[in-house]
CSV table of C-alpha atoms in Angstrom, one decimal:
chain,number,residue,atom,x,y,z
A,1,MET,CA,-21.9,13.8,-25.6
A,2,ALA,CA,-23.3,14.8,-22.2
A,3,VAL,CA,-25.4,11.6,-22.1
A,4,GLU,CA,-22.3,9.6,-23.1
A,5,LEU,CA,-20.1,11.1,-20.3
A,6,GLY,CA,-23.0,10.7,-17.9
A,7,ALA,CA,-23.3,7.0,-18.9
A,8,SER,CA,-19.6,6.4,-18.0
A,9,ARG,CA,-20.2,7.9,-14.6
A,10,LEU,CA,-23.4,6.0,-14.0
A,11,MET,CA,-21.7,2.7,-14.9
A,12,ALA,CA,-18.3,3.2,-13.3
A,13,PRO,CA,-19.3,2.6,-9.7
A,14,TYR,CA,-20.7,-0.8,-10.7
A,15,PHE,CA,-18.5,-1.9,-13.7
A,16,SER,CA,-15.3,0.3,-13.2
A,17,SER,CA,-14.2,3.0,-15.7
A,18,SER,CA,-11.9,0.8,-17.7
A,19,GLN,CA,-11.3,1.0,-21.4
A,20,ILE,CA,-13.6,-2.0,-21.8
A,21,VAL,CA,-16.5,-0.1,-20.3
A,22,TRP,CA,-15.7,3.0,-22.4
A,23,THR,CA,-15.6,0.9,-25.5
A,24,ILE,CA,-19.0,-0.6,-24.7
A,25,ILE,CA,-20.5,2.9,-24.1
A,26,ILE,CA,-19.0,4.5,-27.2
A,27,GLY,CA,-19.9,1.5,-29.4
A,28,THR,CA,-23.4,1.2,-28.2
A,29,ILE,CA,-24.1,4.9,-28.5
A,30,MET,CA,-22.6,5.0,-32.0
A,31,ILE,CA,-24.9,2.2,-33.1
A,32,ALA,CA,-27.9,4.0,-31.7
A,33,MET,CA,-26.9,7.3,-33.3
A,34,ALA,CA,-26.3,5.6,-36.7
A,35,LEU,CA,-29.7,3.9,-36.6
A,36,GLY,CA,-31.2,7.2,-35.6
A,37,ASN,CA,-29.5,9.0,-38.5
A,38,ILE,CA,-31.0,6.4,-41.0
A,39,TYR,CA,-34.5,6.6,-39.5
A,40,GLY,CA,-34.4,10.4,-39.2
A,41,GLY,CA,-33.5,10.9,-42.8
A,42,ARG,CA,-36.1,8.5,-44.1
A,43,SER,CA,-38.8,9.9,-41.8
A,44,ALA,CA,-38.1,13.5,-42.8
A,45,ASP,CA,-38.3,12.5,-46.5
A,46,LYS,CA,-41.7,10.8,-46.0
A,47,ASN,CA,-43.1,13.5,-43.7
A,48,PRO,CA,-41.2,16.8,-43.7
A,49,ASN,CA,-42.9,18.1,-40.6
A,50,PRO,CA,-40.7,19.4,-37.8
A,51,ASP,CA,-43.5,18.6,-35.3
A,52,LYS,CA,-42.5,14.9,-35.5
A,53,LEU,CA,-38.8,15.8,-34.7
A,54,TYR,CA,-39.6,17.9,-31.7
A,55,GLY,CA,-42.0,15.2,-30.5
A,56,ARG,CA,-39.1,12.8,-30.5
A,57,ILE,CA,-37.0,15.3,-28.7
A,58,ILE,CA,-39.6,15.5,-25.9
A,59,ILE,CA,-39.6,11.7,-25.6
A,60,ALA,CA,-35.8,11.7,-25.5
A,61,ALA,CA,-35.8,14.4,-22.8
A,62,VAL,CA,-38.2,12.5,-20.6
A,63,TRP,CA,-36.3,9.3,-21.0
A,64,ILE,CA,-33.0,11.0,-20.1
A,65,ALA,CA,-34.6,12.6,-17.1
A,66,LEU,CA,-35.7,9.1,-16.0
A,67,ILE,CA,-32.1,7.7,-16.1
A,68,PRO,CA,-31.1,9.1,-12.7
A,69,VAL,CA,-34.3,7.8,-11.2
A,70,LEU,CA,-34.2,4.3,-12.6
A,71,GLY,CA,-30.8,3.8,-14.1
A,72,LYS,CA,-28.9,2.4,-11.1
A,73,TYR,CA,-31.8,0.0,-10.3
A,74,ILE,CA,-31.7,-1.3,-13.9
A,75,ILE,CA,-27.9,-1.8,-13.7
A,76,LEU,CA,-28.1,-3.8,-10.5
A,77,GLY,CA,-31.1,-5.8,-11.7
A,78,ILE,CA,-29.3,-6.8,-14.9
A,79,SER,CA,-26.2,-7.6,-13.0
A,80,ALA,CA,-28.1,-9.8,-10.5
A,81,LEU,CA,-29.8,-11.7,-13.3
A,82,LEU,CA,-26.6,-12.2,-15.3
A,83,ILE,CA,-24.3,-13.1,-12.4
A,84,PHE,CA,-25.9,-16.4,-12.0
A,85,THR,CA,-26.1,-17.2,-15.7
A,86,VAL,CA,-22.9,-15.8,-17.2
A,87,SER,CA,-19.6,-17.6,-16.4
A,88,SER,CA,-17.3,-15.5,-18.4
A,89,ASN,CA,-17.0,-11.9,-19.8
A,90,PHE,CA,-19.4,-10.7,-17.2
A,91,LEU,CA,-18.4,-7.1,-17.4
A,92,ILE,CA,-18.8,-7.0,-21.2
A,93,ILE,CA,-22.2,-8.7,-21.2
A,94,ALA,CA,-23.6,-6.9,-18.2
A,95,GLY,CA,-22.3,-3.5,-19.3
A,96,PHE,CA,-23.5,-4.0,-22.9
A,97,THR,CA,-26.9,-5.1,-21.8
A,98,ALA,CA,-27.2,-2.2,-19.3
A,99,CYS,CA,-26.2,0.3,-22.1
A,100,MET,CA,-28.7,-1.2,-24.5
A,101,VAL,CA,-31.6,-1.0,-22.1
A,102,ILE,CA,-30.8,2.5,-20.7
A,103,PHE,CA,-29.2,4.5,-23.4
A,104,VAL,CA,-30.0,3.2,-26.9
A,105,PHE,CA,-33.5,4.4,-27.2
A,106,PRO,CA,-33.0,8.1,-26.3
A,107,LEU,CA,-29.8,8.4,-28.3
A,108,PHE,CA,-31.6,6.7,-31.3
A,109,LEU,CA,-34.2,9.5,-31.1
A,110,LEU,CA,-31.4,12.2,-30.8
A,111,GLY,CA,-29.7,10.6,-33.8
A,112,THR,CA,-32.7,11.6,-35.9
A,113,VAL,CA,-32.1,15.3,-35.3
A,114,THR,CA,-29.3,16.1,-37.8
A,115,PRO,CA,-30.7,14.4,-40.9
A,116,SER,CA,-34.2,15.9,-40.1
A,117,LEU,CA,-32.8,19.4,-39.8
A,118,VAL,CA,-30.9,19.0,-43.1
A,119,LYS,CA,-34.2,18.2,-44.8
A,120,TYR,CA,-36.0,21.1,-43.2
A,121,THR,CA,-33.4,23.7,-43.9
A,122,VAL,CA,-32.2,22.8,-47.4
A,123,ASP,CA,-34.7,24.2,-49.9
A,124,ASN,CA,-32.5,24.5,-53.0
A,125,LEU,CA,-29.2,23.2,-54.3
A,126,ASP,CA,-27.5,26.6,-54.6
A,127,ASP,CA,-26.5,26.9,-50.9
A,128,ASN,CA,-27.0,23.4,-49.6
A,129,GLY,CA,-23.3,23.0,-48.9
A,130,LYS,CA,-23.3,26.1,-46.8
A,131,LEU,CA,-26.4,25.0,-44.8
A,132,VAL,CA,-25.1,21.5,-44.2
A,133,GLY,CA,-21.7,23.0,-43.2
A,134,ASN,CA,-23.4,25.3,-40.7
A,135,LEU,CA,-25.5,22.5,-39.3
A,136,ASN,CA,-22.4,20.3,-38.8
A,137,ALA,CA,-20.5,23.2,-37.2
A,138,SER,CA,-23.4,23.8,-34.8
A,139,ASN,CA,-23.4,20.0,-34.1
A,140,THR,CA,-19.7,20.1,-33.3
A,141,ILE,CA,-20.1,23.2,-31.0
A,142,GLY,CA,-22.9,21.4,-29.2
A,143,SER,CA,-20.7,18.3,-28.8
A,144,ILE,CA,-17.9,20.5,-27.4
A,145,ILE,CA,-20.3,22.0,-24.8
A,146,GLY,CA,-21.7,18.6,-24.0
A,147,THR,CA,-18.1,17.3,-23.4
A,148,PHE,CA,-16.6,20.1,-21.3
A,149,VAL,CA,-19.5,21.1,-19.2
A,150,PRO,CA,-20.2,17.7,-17.7
A,151,THR,CA,-16.5,16.8,-17.2
A,152,PHE,CA,-15.3,20.0,-15.7
A,153,ILE,CA,-18.4,21.7,-14.3
A,154,SER,CA,-21.6,19.8,-13.7
A,155,ILE,CA,-20.4,16.3,-12.6
A,156,PRO,CA,-17.8,17.5,-10.2
A,157,THR,CA,-20.0,20.2,-8.8
A,158,VAL,CA,-23.5,18.8,-8.7
A,159,GLY,CA,-23.1,15.1,-9.7
A,160,THR,CA,-24.1,12.8,-12.4
A,161,SER,CA,-27.8,12.7,-11.6
A,162,ILE,CA,-28.3,16.4,-11.8
A,163,THR,CA,-26.2,16.5,-15.0
A,164,PHE,CA,-28.7,14.2,-16.7
A,165,LEU,CA,-31.6,16.3,-15.5
A,166,PHE,CA,-29.9,19.5,-16.6
A,167,PHE,CA,-29.4,18.4,-20.2
A,168,ALA,CA,-32.8,16.7,-20.3
A,169,GLY,CA,-34.2,20.0,-19.2
A,170,ILE,CA,-32.4,21.8,-22.1
A,171,LEU,CA,-33.9,19.4,-24.6
A,172,LEU,CA,-37.4,19.8,-23.1
A,173,LEU,CA,-37.0,23.6,-23.2
A,174,LEU,CA,-36.1,23.5,-26.9
A,175,ALA,CA,-39.3,21.5,-27.6
A,176,VAL,CA,-41.4,23.8,-25.4
A,177,ILE,CA,-40.1,26.9,-27.2
A,178,TYR,CA,-40.9,25.3,-30.6
A,179,PHE,CA,-44.4,24.1,-29.8
A,180,VAL,CA,-45.5,27.2,-27.9
A,181,SER,CA,-44.2,29.6,-30.5
A,182,GLY,CA,-45.5,27.6,-33.5
A,183,LYS,CA,-48.9,27.0,-34.9
A,184,VAL,CA,-49.8,23.6,-33.6
A,185,ASN,CA,-53.1,21.9,-32.8
A,186,PHE,CA,-54.4,21.4,-29.2
A,187,PHE,CA,-53.5,17.7,-29.2
A,188,LYS,CA,-49.8,18.4,-29.7
A,189,VAL,CA,-49.7,21.2,-27.2
A,190,ARG,CA,-51.3,18.9,-24.7
A,191,LYS,CA,-48.2,16.7,-24.7
A,192,LEU,CA,-46.1,19.4,-23.2
A,193,PRO,CA,-47.8,19.5,-19.7
A,194,ILE,CA,-47.6,15.7,-19.4
A,195,SER,CA,-43.9,15.7,-20.3
A,196,MET,CA,-43.2,18.6,-18.0
A,197,VAL,CA,-45.0,16.9,-15.1
A,198,ILE,CA,-42.9,13.8,-15.6
A,199,PHE,CA,-39.8,15.9,-15.8
A,200,LEU,CA,-40.6,17.6,-12.5
A,201,ILE,CA,-41.3,14.2,-10.9
A,202,CYS,CA,-37.8,13.1,-12.1
A,203,VAL,CA,-36.2,16.3,-10.7
A,204,PHE,CA,-37.8,15.5,-7.3
A,205,LEU,CA,-36.9,11.8,-7.3
A,206,GLY,CA,-33.7,11.8,-9.3
A,207,HIS,CA,-31.6,14.6,-7.8
A,208,ASP,CA,-30.1,12.2,-5.3
A,209,ASN,CA,-26.7,11.1,-6.5
A,210,SER,CA,-26.4,8.1,-4.3
A,211,PHE,CA,-25.1,5.1,-6.2
A,212,ALA,CA,-25.1,2.9,-3.1
A,213,PHE,CA,-28.8,3.6,-2.5
A,214,TRP,CA,-29.2,0.6,-0.1
A,215,GLN,CA,-26.9,2.3,2.4
A,216,ASP,CA,-28.2,5.2,4.5
A,217,ASP,CA,-25.3,5.5,6.9
A,218,LEU,CA,-22.5,6.8,4.7
A,219,THR,CA,-20.3,9.5,6.1
A,220,TYR,CA,-19.7,11.0,2.6
A,221,GLU,CA,-20.8,10.2,-0.9
A,222,GLY,CA,-19.9,12.3,-3.9
A,223,GLU,CA,-18.0,12.6,-7.2
A,224,SER,CA,-14.8,14.1,-8.5
A,225,ILE,CA,-13.5,14.6,-12.0
A,226,TYR,CA,-12.0,11.1,-11.8
A,227,ASN,CA,-14.0,9.0,-9.3
A,228,TYR,CA,-17.2,8.2,-7.5
A,229,LEU,CA,-16.3,8.5,-3.8
A,230,GLN,CA,-17.8,6.9,-0.8
A,231,VAL,CA,-16.6,7.2,2.8
A,232,TYR,CA,-18.0,4.8,5.4
A,233,GLU,CA,-17.3,5.0,9.1
A,234,ASN,CA,-18.0,2.8,12.2
A,235,ASP,CA,-16.5,2.6,15.7
A,236,GLU,CA,-13.4,0.9,14.5
A,237,GLU,CA,-12.4,2.3,11.1
A,238,VAL,CA,-13.0,4.8,8.3
A,239,VAL,CA,-13.1,3.4,4.8
A,240,LEU,CA,-12.9,4.9,1.3
A,241,SER,CA,-14.4,3.1,-1.7
A,242,THR,CA,-14.4,4.3,-5.3
A,243,ASN,CA,-16.6,1.5,-6.5
A,244,VAL,CA,-19.9,0.1,-5.3
A,245,LEU,CA,-19.1,-3.5,-6.3
A,246,PHE,CA,-15.4,-3.9,-6.0
A,247,GLY,CA,-14.3,-3.4,-2.4
A,248,VAL,CA,-12.2,-1.0,-0.4
A,249,GLN,CA,-9.5,1.4,-1.6
A,250,SER,CA,-8.3,2.9,1.7
A,251,VAL,CA,-8.9,2.3,5.4
A,252,TYR,CA,-8.0,4.1,8.6
A,253,LYS,CA,-8.0,2.3,11.9
A,254,LYS,CA,-9.1,4.5,14.8
A,255,GLU,CA,-7.2,2.6,17.4
A,256,LYS,CA,-4.1,3.5,15.3
A,257,GLY,CA,-2.9,-0.1,15.0
A,258,LEU,CA,-2.2,-2.3,12.0
A,259,THR,CA,-5.0,-2.5,9.4
A,260,GLY,CA,-5.1,-6.2,8.9
A,261,MET,CA,-4.9,-5.5,5.1
A,262,TYR,CA,-2.2,-5.4,2.4
A,263,TYR,CA,-0.8,-2.2,3.9
A,264,ASP,CA,0.7,-4.2,6.7
A,265,TYR,CA,2.4,-6.6,4.3
A,266,ALA,CA,3.8,-3.6,2.3
A,267,MET,CA,5.5,-2.4,5.5
A,268,ALA,CA,8.1,-5.1,4.8
A,269,ALA,CA,9.6,-2.8,2.1
A,270,PRO,CA,11.2,-0.3,4.5
A,271,PHE,CA,12.9,-3.2,6.3
A,272,MET,CA,14.2,-4.5,3.0
A,273,ALA,CA,15.6,-0.9,2.4
A,274,GLY,CA,17.4,-0.9,5.8
A,275,ILE,CA,15.0,1.2,7.9
A,276,ASN,CA,16.9,0.5,11.1
A,277,ASP,CA,20.3,1.0,9.6
A,278,LYS,CA,19.8,4.6,8.4
A,279,ASN,CA,19.1,8.0,10.0
A,280,GLU,CA,16.4,8.6,7.4
A,281,ILE,CA,14.8,6.9,4.5
A,282,ASN,CA,12.8,8.5,1.8
A,283,ILE,CA,9.5,6.9,0.7
A,284,LEU,CA,7.4,7.8,-2.4
A,285,VAL,CA,3.8,6.5,-2.7
A,286,LEU,CA,2.4,6.5,-6.2
A,287,GLY,CA,-1.4,6.3,-5.7
A,288,ASN,CA,-1.5,7.8,-2.3
A,289,GLY,CA,-5.3,7.6,-1.9
A,290,THR,CA,-6.3,8.7,1.6
A,291,GLY,CA,-2.7,8.0,2.8
A,292,THR,CA,-3.2,4.7,4.6
A,293,TYR,CA,0.3,3.4,3.7
A,294,ALA,CA,1.9,6.8,4.4
A,295,THR,CA,0.1,7.0,7.7
A,296,GLN,CA,1.2,3.5,8.7
A,297,CYS,CA,4.8,4.3,7.9
A,298,THR,CA,4.9,7.6,9.9
A,299,ARG,CA,3.1,5.8,12.8
A,300,TYR,CA,5.7,3.0,13.1
A,301,PHE,CA,8.9,4.6,11.9
A,302,ASP,CA,10.4,7.8,13.2
A,303,ASN,CA,13.0,8.2,10.5
A,304,VAL,CA,10.9,8.4,7.4
A,305,LYS,CA,10.3,11.3,4.9
A,306,ILE,CA,7.2,10.5,2.7
A,307,ASP,CA,6.0,12.1,-0.5
A,308,GLY,CA,2.7,11.0,-2.0
A,309,VAL,CA,1.3,11.4,-5.5
A,310,GLU,CA,-2.5,11.3,-6.0
A,311,ILE,CA,-4.2,12.3,-9.2
A,312,ASP,CA,-7.5,13.0,-7.5
A,313,GLN,CA,-7.4,16.2,-5.4
A,314,LYS,CA,-10.8,15.4,-3.9
A,315,ILE,CA,-9.4,12.1,-2.5
A,316,THR,CA,-6.6,14.1,-0.9
A,317,ASP,CA,-9.2,16.5,0.6
A,318,LEU,CA,-11.0,13.5,2.1
A,319,ALA,CA,-7.8,12.2,3.4
A,320,VAL,CA,-7.3,15.3,5.5
A,321,GLU,CA,-10.9,15.6,6.6
A,322,TYR,CA,-11.7,12.0,7.5
A,323,PHE,CA,-8.5,9.9,7.5
A,324,GLU,CA,-6.1,12.1,9.6
A,325,LEU,CA,-3.5,12.3,6.9
A,326,PRO,CA,-0.2,13.4,8.7
A,327,GLU,CA,0.7,17.0,8.0
A,328,ASN,CA,4.3,16.0,7.2
A,329,VAL,CA,3.2,13.9,4.3
A,330,LYS,CA,3.6,16.0,1.2
A,331,VAL,CA,1.0,15.1,-1.5
A,332,THR,CA,1.2,16.2,-5.1
A,333,THR,CA,-1.8,16.1,-7.3
A,334,TYR,CA,-0.4,14.5,-10.4
A,335,ASP,CA,-0.3,11.4,-12.5
A,336,GLY,CA,2.2,8.9,-11.0
A,337,ARG,CA,4.2,8.3,-14.2
A,338,ALA,CA,4.2,11.9,-15.2
A,339,TYR,CA,5.4,12.9,-11.8
A,340,LEU,CA,8.4,10.6,-12.2
A,341,ASN,CA,9.2,12.2,-15.5
A,342,ILE,CA,9.6,15.7,-13.9
A,343,ILE,CA,11.5,14.9,-10.7
A,344,ASN,CA,15.2,14.1,-10.0
A,345,GLU,CA,14.8,12.8,-6.5
A,346,LYS,CA,15.7,9.2,-5.5
A,347,TYR,CA,13.9,7.2,-2.9
A,348,ASP,CA,14.7,4.2,-0.7
A,349,VAL,CA,11.2,2.9,-1.1
A,350,ILE,CA,8.7,3.5,-3.9
A,351,MET,CA,5.2,2.1,-3.3
A,352,VAL,CA,3.1,1.6,-6.4
A,353,ASP,CA,-0.6,1.5,-5.3
A,354,ALA,CA,-2.4,2.9,-8.3
A,355,TYR,CA,-4.4,-0.2,-9.3
A,356,GLN,CA,-8.1,-0.5,-8.4
A,357,ASP,CA,-10.2,-3.4,-9.5
A,358,ILE,CA,-10.1,-3.8,-13.3
A,359,THR,CA,-9.0,-0.1,-13.6
A,360,ILE,CA,-5.2,-0.6,-14.0
A,361,PRO,CA,-3.5,2.3,-15.8
A,362,PHE,CA,-1.7,0.7,-18.7
A,363,GLN,CA,1.0,3.4,-18.5
A,364,MET,CA,1.8,2.3,-15.0
A,365,SER,CA,2.1,-1.4,-15.8
A,366,SER,CA,4.7,-1.5,-18.6
A,367,VAL,CA,8.4,-2.3,-18.6
A,368,GLU,CA,9.1,1.3,-19.4
A,369,PHE,CA,7.2,2.5,-16.3
A,370,PHE,CA,9.0,0.1,-14.0
A,371,GLY,CA,12.3,1.2,-15.6
A,372,LEU,CA,11.4,4.8,-14.7
A,373,VAL,CA,10.7,3.7,-11.1
A,374,LYS,CA,14.1,2.0,-10.9
A,375,GLU,CA,15.8,5.2,-12.0
A,376,HIS,CA,14.3,6.9,-9.0
A,377,LEU,CA,15.4,4.3,-6.5
A,378,THR,CA,18.6,4.5,-4.5
A,379,ASP,CA,21.2,1.8,-5.2
A,380,ASN,CA,19.7,-0.7,-2.8
A,381,GLY,CA,16.2,0.8,-3.0
A,382,VAL,CA,13.0,-1.3,-3.0
A,383,MET,CA,9.9,-1.0,-5.0
A,384,VAL,CA,6.7,-2.5,-3.6
A,385,VAL,CA,3.6,-3.0,-5.8
A,386,ASN,CA,0.1,-3.8,-4.5
A,387,MET,CA,-1.5,-6.2,-7.0
A,388,ASN,CA,-5.1,-6.4,-6.1
A,389,MET,CA,-6.5,-9.1,-8.3
A,390,ARG,CA,-4.7,-12.4,-7.5
A,391,GLY,CA,-5.7,-14.9,-10.2
A,392,THR,CA,-5.0,-18.7,-10.4
A,393,GLU,CA,-5.4,-19.2,-14.1
A,394,GLU,CA,-2.3,-19.3,-16.3
A,395,GLY,CA,-1.5,-16.0,-17.8
A,396,ASN,CA,-3.3,-13.8,-15.3
A,397,ILE,CA,-2.8,-10.1,-14.8
A,398,ASN,CA,-0.4,-10.6,-11.8
A,399,GLN,CA,1.7,-13.0,-13.8
A,400,TYR,CA,2.1,-10.4,-16.5
A,401,LEU,CA,2.9,-7.7,-14.0
A,402,SER,CA,5.5,-9.9,-12.2
A,403,ASP,CA,7.1,-11.0,-15.5
A,404,THR,CA,7.3,-7.4,-16.6
A,405,ILE,CA,8.9,-6.2,-13.3
A,406,SER,CA,11.3,-9.1,-13.5
A,407,LYS,CA,12.6,-7.7,-16.8
A,408,VAL,CA,13.7,-4.6,-14.9
A,409,PHE,CA,14.7,-5.8,-11.4
A,410,SER,CA,17.1,-8.6,-10.6
A,411,HIS,CA,15.3,-9.8,-7.5
A,412,VAL,CA,11.6,-10.1,-7.1
A,413,TYR,CA,9.6,-11.6,-4.2
A,414,THR,CA,5.9,-12.0,-3.7
A,415,VAL,CA,3.6,-12.7,-0.8
A,416,ASP,CA,-0.2,-13.3,-0.8
A,417,VAL,CA,-2.3,-11.2,1.6
A,418,SER,CA,-4.3,-13.5,3.8
A,419,GLY,CA,-8.1,-13.2,3.5
A,420,SER,CA,-8.0,-11.1,0.3
A,421,THR,CA,-7.3,-11.2,-3.4
A,422,ASN,CA,-4.2,-8.9,-3.0
A,423,ARG,CA,-0.6,-9.9,-3.6
A,424,GLU,CA,2.4,-7.7,-2.6
A,425,LEU,CA,5.4,-7.7,-4.8
A,426,PHE,CA,8.9,-6.5,-3.7
A,427,ALA,CA,11.6,-5.8,-6.3
A,428,SER,CA,15.2,-4.6,-6.0
A,429,ASP,CA,18.6,-5.0,-7.6
A,430,ASN,CA,20.0,-5.7,-4.1
A,431,ALA,CA,20.9,-9.4,-4.0
A,432,ASP,CA,20.8,-9.2,-0.2
A,433,MET,CA,17.4,-7.6,0.2
A,434,ILE,CA,16.1,-10.5,2.3
A,435,LYS,CA,19.1,-10.5,4.5
A,436,VAL,CA,18.7,-6.8,5.0
A,437,TYR,CA,15.1,-7.4,5.8
A,438,GLU,CA,15.9,-10.0,8.4
A,439,ALA,CA,18.7,-8.0,10.0
A,440,ASN,CA,16.6,-4.9,10.3
A,441,LEU,CA,13.6,-6.8,11.6
A,442,ALA,CA,15.7,-8.2,14.4
A,443,LEU,CA,16.4,-4.6,15.5
A,444,GLU,CA,12.7,-3.6,15.4
A,445,ALA,CA,11.4,-2.5,18.9
A,446,ASN,CA,7.7,-2.4,18.1
A,447,LYS,CA,6.3,-5.8,19.1
A,448,GLU,CA,3.1,-5.6,17.1
A,449,LEU,CA,4.9,-4.7,13.8
A,450,LYS,CA,7.7,-7.2,14.5
A,451,SER,CA,5.2,-10.0,15.0
A,452,MET,CA,3.4,-9.1,11.8
A,453,MET,CA,6.7,-9.1,9.8
A,454,TYR,CA,7.7,-12.5,11.2
A,455,LYS,CA,4.4,-13.8,10.1
A,456,ILE,CA,5.2,-12.6,6.5
A,457,SER,CA,8.8,-13.8,6.4
A,458,PRO,CA,8.2,-17.5,5.7
A,459,GLU,CA,5.5,-16.6,3.1
A,460,LEU,CA,7.9,-14.5,0.9
A,461,ILE,CA,8.4,-16.4,-2.3
A,462,LYS,CA,11.2,-15.7,-4.8
A,463,TYR,CA,9.4,-15.1,-8.1
A,464,VAL,CA,10.5,-17.2,-11.1
A,465,PRO,CA,9.9,-15.0,-14.2
A,466,GLY,CA,8.4,-16.0,-17.5
A,467,ASN,CA,8.1,-14.1,-20.7
A,468,LEU,CA,4.7,-12.3,-20.3
A,469,VAL,CA,6.0,-8.8,-20.6
A,470,MET,CA,3.9,-5.7,-21.1
A,471,THR,CA,5.1,-2.6,-22.9
A,472,ASP,CA,3.8,0.9,-23.6
A,473,ASP,CA,2.8,-0.5,-27.0
A,474,LYS,CA,1.1,-3.6,-25.7
A,475,ALA,CA,-0.4,-3.8,-22.3
A,476,PRO,CA,-3.8,-5.5,-22.3
A,477,VAL,CA,-4.5,-4.9,-18.7
A,478,GLU,CA,-8.3,-4.5,-19.0
A,479,LEU,CA,-8.8,-7.8,-20.7
A,480,LEU,CA,-6.4,-9.5,-18.3
A,481,GLY,CA,-8.2,-7.9,-15.3
A,482,MET,CA,-11.6,-8.9,-16.6
A,483,LYS,CA,-10.5,-12.6,-16.6
A,484,VAL,CA,-9.7,-12.4,-12.9
A,485,ILE,CA,-13.0,-10.6,-12.2
A,486,ASP,CA,-14.8,-13.5,-14.0
A,487,GLU,CA,-12.8,-16.0,-11.9
A,488,LEU,CA,-13.7,-14.1,-8.7
A,489,ILE,CA,-17.3,-13.9,-9.6
A,490,ARG,CA,-17.5,-17.7,-10.4
A,491,ASP,CA,-15.9,-18.5,-7.0
A,492,GLU,CA,-18.3,-16.2,-5.1
A,493,VAL,CA,-21.4,-17.4,-7.0
A,494,SER,CA,-20.6,-21.1,-6.9
A,495,TYR,CA,-21.7,-21.4,-3.3
A,496,TYR,CA,-25.2,-19.9,-4.1
A,497,LYS,CA,-25.5,-22.0,-7.2
A,498,GLN,CA,-24.8,-25.2,-5.2
A,499,ASN,CA,-27.5,-24.2,-2.7
A,500,LEU,CA,-30.0,-23.6,-5.4
A,501,GLN,CA,-29.2,-26.9,-7.0
A,502,ARG,CA,-29.7,-28.6,-3.6
A,503,LEU,CA,-33.0,-26.8,-3.2
A,504,ASN,CA,-34.3,-27.8,-6.6
A,505,TYR,CA,-33.2,-31.4,-5.9
A,506,HIS,CA,-35.2,-31.5,-2.6
A,507,CYS,CA,-38.2,-29.8,-4.3
A,508,ASP,CA,-38.2,-32.4,-7.1
A,509,GLY,CA,-37.8,-35.2,-4.6
């Protein structure tokens, strides 16, 4: 279980932590364990000698200790090879291949443990039920420890790499205790120093928890219960990323101007809600991150009261330390939908910004969720949703989200963010939301913001809904997101493929 949880954290910075990735990890590991069970039982029947079992445990321990040393290089190597050869289902194929190469062998070996122990401990039929029951109970207790310790203690405290090394060390220690205390020949004892030397080398080389190992100028790199976290800083900005391969989650501009990103487009929502007609408007940000949107709103508007909801407390801590999160922005550590279920407040603007790469929470993409958002909006309130994977193929994730939102709100407008894959969606039951936007924009005194909003105005498109509606019961967000990822990868790689084809043509000529 510890290796399985470690596998999810090792792969998440490269492939996301979606249900697809979890399915690949669980399925691959179950296959490895099942094959190990079969082999372990047959091997124990043929040669009921515990030395063989503990020898396999030593090999498994050394292999697991090597994962933090070599695992990330293997993942990137496999991804680099497949990205030029796979045109669809890249995440599935690359993730499955990486899992097979890195995790199948050690977990196959660990899968031999239970049937072998059954063979070694059952010596008569009178109490075999009791012995097997005790072994299964011990197995379950070990699984519980292997589940809770990595999730709540080791990974958030010391990171994924040291978690692998810690549990590899436990396996190696068990084998050492067995061989040292038992009557074994010199040849088998001699294996222990070799394995211990390899383990110590892994401890020395693998304690670094850097997933972006090619970068040596990161301001911060670490892990929380939910995310891999990376903060990068230069003279112009501070950036948060929760994924090595899939872009930026939050940004802070040091000159305190507009970001040039989707946050600027989302600033249209307060104008649609009548920012310059009211003494105060209330804004709720679901998926506050490091507070980029909240910071922008407090910087450009004097009459806003902002609440933020962020599930990851460590991100909020980083927001205070590195991103100058305003003190008057109240941030609650909670799931966005669960938060809406326990509050009664209504807001003029609700920003939904909880989607990152393929990791779109299904419970925040359904018609029931958007209905809950609507219940917490004032009569002419506006919801703005950042949709970060703009696809062009029919039936893409943004089309599903837009159709779903259109089932809840009467008026929906979208605008594509220039130079990115993001699209901002604005929804309200106010038929005059665009007129309110234009009237309030005319009253805006800040020239920079006003110019940006006038740039957006002609690009706002009224959305014509279809019937691709997602519900709590059926919201295939991971599969839909994966299709867009495949499309983005094809677009990015096509340039390099064309250059390679030209190179091959000239070489042949």
